[in-house]
CSV table of C-alpha atoms in Angstrom, one decimal:
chain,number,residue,atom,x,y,z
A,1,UNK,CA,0.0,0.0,0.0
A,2,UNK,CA,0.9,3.3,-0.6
A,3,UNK,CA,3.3,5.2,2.1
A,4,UNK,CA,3.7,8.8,2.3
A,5,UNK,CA,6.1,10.7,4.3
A,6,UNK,CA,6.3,13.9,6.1
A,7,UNK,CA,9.2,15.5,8.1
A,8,UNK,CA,7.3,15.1,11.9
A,9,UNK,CA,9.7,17.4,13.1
A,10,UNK,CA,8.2,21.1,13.6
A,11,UNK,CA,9.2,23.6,10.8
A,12,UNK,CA,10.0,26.8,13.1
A,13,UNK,CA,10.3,30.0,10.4
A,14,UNK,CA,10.5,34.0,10.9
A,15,UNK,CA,7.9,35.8,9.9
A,16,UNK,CA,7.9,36.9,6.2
A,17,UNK,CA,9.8,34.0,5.2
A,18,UNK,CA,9.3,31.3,3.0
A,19,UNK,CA,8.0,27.9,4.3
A,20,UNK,CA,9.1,24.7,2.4
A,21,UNK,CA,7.5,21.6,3.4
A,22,UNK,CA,8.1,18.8,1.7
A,23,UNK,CA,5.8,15.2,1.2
A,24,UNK,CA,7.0,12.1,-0.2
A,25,UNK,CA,5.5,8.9,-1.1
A,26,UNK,CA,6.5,5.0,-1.7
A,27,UNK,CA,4.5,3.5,-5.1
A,28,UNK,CA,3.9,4.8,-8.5
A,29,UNK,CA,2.5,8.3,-8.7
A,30,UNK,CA,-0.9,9.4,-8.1
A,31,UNK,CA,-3.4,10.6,-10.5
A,32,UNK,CA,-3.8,13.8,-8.4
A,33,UNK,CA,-1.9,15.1,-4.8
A,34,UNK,CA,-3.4,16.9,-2.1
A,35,UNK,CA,-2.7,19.5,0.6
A,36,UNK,CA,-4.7,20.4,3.4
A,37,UNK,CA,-4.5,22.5,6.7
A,38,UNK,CA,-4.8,21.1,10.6
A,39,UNK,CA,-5.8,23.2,13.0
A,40,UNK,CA,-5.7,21.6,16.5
A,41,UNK,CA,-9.1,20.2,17.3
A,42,UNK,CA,-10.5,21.1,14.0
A,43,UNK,CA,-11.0,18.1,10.7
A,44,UNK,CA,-8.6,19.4,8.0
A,45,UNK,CA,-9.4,22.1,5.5
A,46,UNK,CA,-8.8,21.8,1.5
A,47,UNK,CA,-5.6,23.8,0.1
A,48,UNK,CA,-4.7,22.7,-3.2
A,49,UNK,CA,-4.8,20.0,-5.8
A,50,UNK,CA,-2.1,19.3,-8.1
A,51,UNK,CA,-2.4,16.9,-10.7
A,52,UNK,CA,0.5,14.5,-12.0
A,53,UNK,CA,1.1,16.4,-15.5
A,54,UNK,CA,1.1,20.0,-13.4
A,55,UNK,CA,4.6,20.7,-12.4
A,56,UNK,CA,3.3,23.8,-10.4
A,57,UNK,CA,0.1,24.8,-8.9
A,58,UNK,CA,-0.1,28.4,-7.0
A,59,UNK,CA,-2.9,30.0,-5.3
A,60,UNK,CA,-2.0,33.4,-3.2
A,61,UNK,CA,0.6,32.8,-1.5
A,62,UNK,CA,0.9,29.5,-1.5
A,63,UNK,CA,2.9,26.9,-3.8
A,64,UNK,CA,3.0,23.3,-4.6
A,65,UNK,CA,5.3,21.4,-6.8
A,66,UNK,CA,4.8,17.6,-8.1
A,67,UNK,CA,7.8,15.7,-9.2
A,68,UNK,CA,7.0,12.2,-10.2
A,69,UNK,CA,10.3,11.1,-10.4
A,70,UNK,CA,11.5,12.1,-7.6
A,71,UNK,CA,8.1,11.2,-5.8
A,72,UNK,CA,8.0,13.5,-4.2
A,73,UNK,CA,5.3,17.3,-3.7
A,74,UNK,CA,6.7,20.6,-2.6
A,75,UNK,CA,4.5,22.6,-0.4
A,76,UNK,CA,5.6,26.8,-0.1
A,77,UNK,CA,4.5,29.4,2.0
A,78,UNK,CA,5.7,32.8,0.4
A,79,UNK,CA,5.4,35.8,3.0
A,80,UNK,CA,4.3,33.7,6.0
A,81,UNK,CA,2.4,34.7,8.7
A,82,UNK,CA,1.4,33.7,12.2
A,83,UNK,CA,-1.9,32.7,11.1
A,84,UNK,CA,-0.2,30.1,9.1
A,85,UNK,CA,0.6,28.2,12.6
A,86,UNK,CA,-0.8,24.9,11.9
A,87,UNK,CA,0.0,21.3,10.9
A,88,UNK,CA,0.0,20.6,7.2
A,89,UNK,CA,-1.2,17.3,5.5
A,90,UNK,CA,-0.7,16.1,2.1
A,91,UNK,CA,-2.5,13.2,0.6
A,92,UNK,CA,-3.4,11.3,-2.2
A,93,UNK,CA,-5.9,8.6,-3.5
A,94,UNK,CA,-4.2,5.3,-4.4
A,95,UNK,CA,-6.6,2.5,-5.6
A,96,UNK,CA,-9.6,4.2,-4.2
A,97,UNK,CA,-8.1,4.8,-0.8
A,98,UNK,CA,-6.7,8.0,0.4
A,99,UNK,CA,-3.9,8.3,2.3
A,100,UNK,CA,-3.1,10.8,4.6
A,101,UNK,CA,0.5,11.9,5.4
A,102,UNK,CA,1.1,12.4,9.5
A,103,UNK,CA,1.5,15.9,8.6
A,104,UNK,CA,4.2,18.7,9.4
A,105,UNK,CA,3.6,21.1,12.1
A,106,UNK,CA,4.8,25.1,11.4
A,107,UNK,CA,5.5,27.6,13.5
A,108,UNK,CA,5.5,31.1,12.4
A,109,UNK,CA,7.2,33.2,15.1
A,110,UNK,CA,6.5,37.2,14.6
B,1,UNK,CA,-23.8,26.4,2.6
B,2,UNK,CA,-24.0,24.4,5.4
B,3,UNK,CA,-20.8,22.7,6.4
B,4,UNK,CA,-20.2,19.1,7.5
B,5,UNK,CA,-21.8,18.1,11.0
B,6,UNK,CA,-20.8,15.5,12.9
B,7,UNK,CA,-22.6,14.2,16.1
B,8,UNK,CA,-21.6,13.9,19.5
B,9,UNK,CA,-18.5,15.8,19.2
B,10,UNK,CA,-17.7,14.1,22.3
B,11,UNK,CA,-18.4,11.1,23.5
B,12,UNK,CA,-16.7,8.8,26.6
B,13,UNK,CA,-17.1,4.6,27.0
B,14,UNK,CA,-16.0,2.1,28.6
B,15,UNK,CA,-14.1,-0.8,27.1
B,16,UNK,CA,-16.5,-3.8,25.6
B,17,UNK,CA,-19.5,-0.8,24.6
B,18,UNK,CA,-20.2,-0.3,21.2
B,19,UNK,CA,-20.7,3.3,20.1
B,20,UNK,CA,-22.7,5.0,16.6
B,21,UNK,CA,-21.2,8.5,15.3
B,22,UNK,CA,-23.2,10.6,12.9
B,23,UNK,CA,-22.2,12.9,9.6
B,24,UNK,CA,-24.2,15.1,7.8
B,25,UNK,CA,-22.7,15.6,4.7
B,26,UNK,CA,-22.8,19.1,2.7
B,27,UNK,CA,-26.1,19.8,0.8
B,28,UNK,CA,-25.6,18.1,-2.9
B,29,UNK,CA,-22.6,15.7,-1.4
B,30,UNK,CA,-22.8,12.0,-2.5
B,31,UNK,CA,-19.7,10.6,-1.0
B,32,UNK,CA,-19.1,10.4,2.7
B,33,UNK,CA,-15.4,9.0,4.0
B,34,UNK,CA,-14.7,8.3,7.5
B,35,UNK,CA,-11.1,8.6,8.9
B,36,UNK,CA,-9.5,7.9,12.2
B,37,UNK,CA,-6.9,10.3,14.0
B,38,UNK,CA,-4.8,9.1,16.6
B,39,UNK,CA,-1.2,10.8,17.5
B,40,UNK,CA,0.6,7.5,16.9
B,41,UNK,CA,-1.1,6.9,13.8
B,42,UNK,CA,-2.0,10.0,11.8
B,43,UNK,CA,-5.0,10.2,9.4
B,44,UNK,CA,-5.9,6.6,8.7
B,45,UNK,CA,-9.1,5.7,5.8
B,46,UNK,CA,-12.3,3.8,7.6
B,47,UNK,CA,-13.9,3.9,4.3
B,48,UNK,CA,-16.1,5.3,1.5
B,49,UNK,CA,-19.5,5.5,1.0
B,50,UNK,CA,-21.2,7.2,-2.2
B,51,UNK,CA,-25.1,6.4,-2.9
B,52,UNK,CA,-25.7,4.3,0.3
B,53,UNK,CA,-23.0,1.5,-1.1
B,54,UNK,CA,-19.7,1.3,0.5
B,55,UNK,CA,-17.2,1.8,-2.0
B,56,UNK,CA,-14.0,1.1,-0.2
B,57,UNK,CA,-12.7,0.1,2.9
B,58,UNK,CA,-9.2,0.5,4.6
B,59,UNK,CA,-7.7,-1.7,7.0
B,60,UNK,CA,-9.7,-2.0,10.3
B,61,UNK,CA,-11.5,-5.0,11.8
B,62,UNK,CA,-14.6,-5.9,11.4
B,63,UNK,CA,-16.0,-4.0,14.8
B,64,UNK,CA,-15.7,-1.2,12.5
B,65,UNK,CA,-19.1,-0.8,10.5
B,66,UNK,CA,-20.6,1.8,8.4
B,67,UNK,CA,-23.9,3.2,6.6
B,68,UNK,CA,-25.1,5.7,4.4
B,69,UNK,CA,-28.6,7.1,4.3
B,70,UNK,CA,-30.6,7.9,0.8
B,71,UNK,CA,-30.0,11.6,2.1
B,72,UNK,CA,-26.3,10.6,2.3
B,73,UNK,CA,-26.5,11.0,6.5
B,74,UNK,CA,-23.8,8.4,7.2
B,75,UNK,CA,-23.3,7.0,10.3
B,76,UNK,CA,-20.2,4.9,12.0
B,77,UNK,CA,-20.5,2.0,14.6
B,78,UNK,CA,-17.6,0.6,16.6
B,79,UNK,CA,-18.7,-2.7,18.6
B,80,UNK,CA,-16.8,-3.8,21.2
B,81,UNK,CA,-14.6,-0.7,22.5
B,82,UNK,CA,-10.9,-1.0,23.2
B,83,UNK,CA,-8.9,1.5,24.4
B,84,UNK,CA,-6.6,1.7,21.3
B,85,UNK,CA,-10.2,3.0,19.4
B,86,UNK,CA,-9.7,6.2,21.4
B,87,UNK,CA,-9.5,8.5,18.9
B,88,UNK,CA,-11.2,11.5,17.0
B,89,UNK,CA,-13.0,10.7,14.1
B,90,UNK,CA,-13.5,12.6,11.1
B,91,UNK,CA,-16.1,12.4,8.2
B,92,UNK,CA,-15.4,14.0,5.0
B,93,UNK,CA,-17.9,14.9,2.3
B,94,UNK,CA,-17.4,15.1,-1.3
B,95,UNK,CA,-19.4,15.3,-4.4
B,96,UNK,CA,-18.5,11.9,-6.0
B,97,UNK,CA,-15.5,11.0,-4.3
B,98,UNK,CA,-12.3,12.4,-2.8
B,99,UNK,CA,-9.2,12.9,-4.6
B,100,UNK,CA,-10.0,14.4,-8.3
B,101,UNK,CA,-10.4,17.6,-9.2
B,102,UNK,CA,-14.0,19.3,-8.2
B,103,UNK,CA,-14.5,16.0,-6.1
B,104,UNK,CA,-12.6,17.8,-3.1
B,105,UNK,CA,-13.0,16.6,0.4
B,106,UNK,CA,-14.6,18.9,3.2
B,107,UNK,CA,-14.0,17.7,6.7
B,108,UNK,CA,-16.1,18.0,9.6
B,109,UNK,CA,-14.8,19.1,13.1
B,110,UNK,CA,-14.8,15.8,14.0
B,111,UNK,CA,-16.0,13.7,17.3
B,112,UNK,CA,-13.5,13.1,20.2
B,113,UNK,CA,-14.2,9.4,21.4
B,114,UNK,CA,-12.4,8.1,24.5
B,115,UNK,CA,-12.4,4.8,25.6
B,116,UNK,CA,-12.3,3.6,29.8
């Protein structure tokens, strides 16, 4: 089955710098990749999709990247805030099951 | 638009009691998913259900048990509690399945179970 990994260690960033976090996965490359946002207590929230032939999907400030050969998706945060503070998730549908990775806390300090 | 509900949002057992969680998808939402969040584990697929039929299922015993509703309502039953099923439990809505473009997931707030 499909195995994706995030860094668990917290990403600790300055204000108005970039965020990279990065998501990689074990068997052949999905149709489509996902990112979404934790907040604690809260179910995750919907970022972006990128699909496999997209190298590079942007919405505000955010970023992701899909490279298939490398198997691996780029998450940025350009500008970041405090309000980005949160655990991020990517996932991905493999044979009709989605897998979640465990997700990469951030920490925007001001 | 109403978002996705889920019911109790909290909810304590003992071990050996069986328990039934309830999701109320988004208005227009055919598929429902079920996921369990633990610390140790992460975000881990129950399974899917999309016009009352469940469409997948990950890797959890049998004591885990689903069902959709013709108004897509799903609801979740555990039997037999152990303390390892403490966890909080997320549904997601969709329009015809997570994962594809325009079939994104929306997550509810989830409920908190925890097992004596």
């Amino acid at each position: 089955s499909q195995k994706i990994e995030q860094n668990s260690e917290a990403l600790n960033i300055q204000e108005g710098k970039t965020a990279t976090l990065t998501c990689n996965y074990t068997n052949y490359s999905p149709a489509y990749l996902q990112w979404y946002r934790q907040d604690p207590g809260r179910g995750p929230v919907f970022l972006l999709l990128i699909r496999e032939n997209e190298k590079e999907k942007r919405k505000e400030r955010l970023k992701v990247t899909f490279d298939t050969t490398l198997k691996q998706s780029l998450f940025h945060i350009t500008a970041s805030q405090p309000a980005d503070s949160a655990t991020y998730l990517c996932a991905l549908r493999d044979f009709n099951k989605f897998y979640f990775g465990s997700g990469t806390k951030l920490n925007v300090k001001p | 638009k109403a978002g996705v509900t889920q019911t109790p949002r909290y909810l304590i057992k003992t071990r050996g009691q069986q328990v039934t969680l309830s999701c109320s998808p988004i208005s227009g939402h055919r598929s429902v998913s079920w996921y369990q969040q633990t610390p140790g584990q992460g975000l881990q697929f129950l399974f899917e259900y999309f016009s009352e039929t469940q469409r997948n299922k990950g890797n959890f015993p049998g004591r885990f048990s689903g069902r959709q509703f013709s108004n897509s309502r799903s609801e979740m039953n555990v039997s037999t509690l152990e303390l390892g099923d403490s966890a909080l439990y997320l549904c997601a809505s969709s329009l015809g399945g997570g994962g594809s473009p325009g079939n994104e997931q929306f997550f509810g707030p989830g409920t908190r179970l925890t097992v004596l």
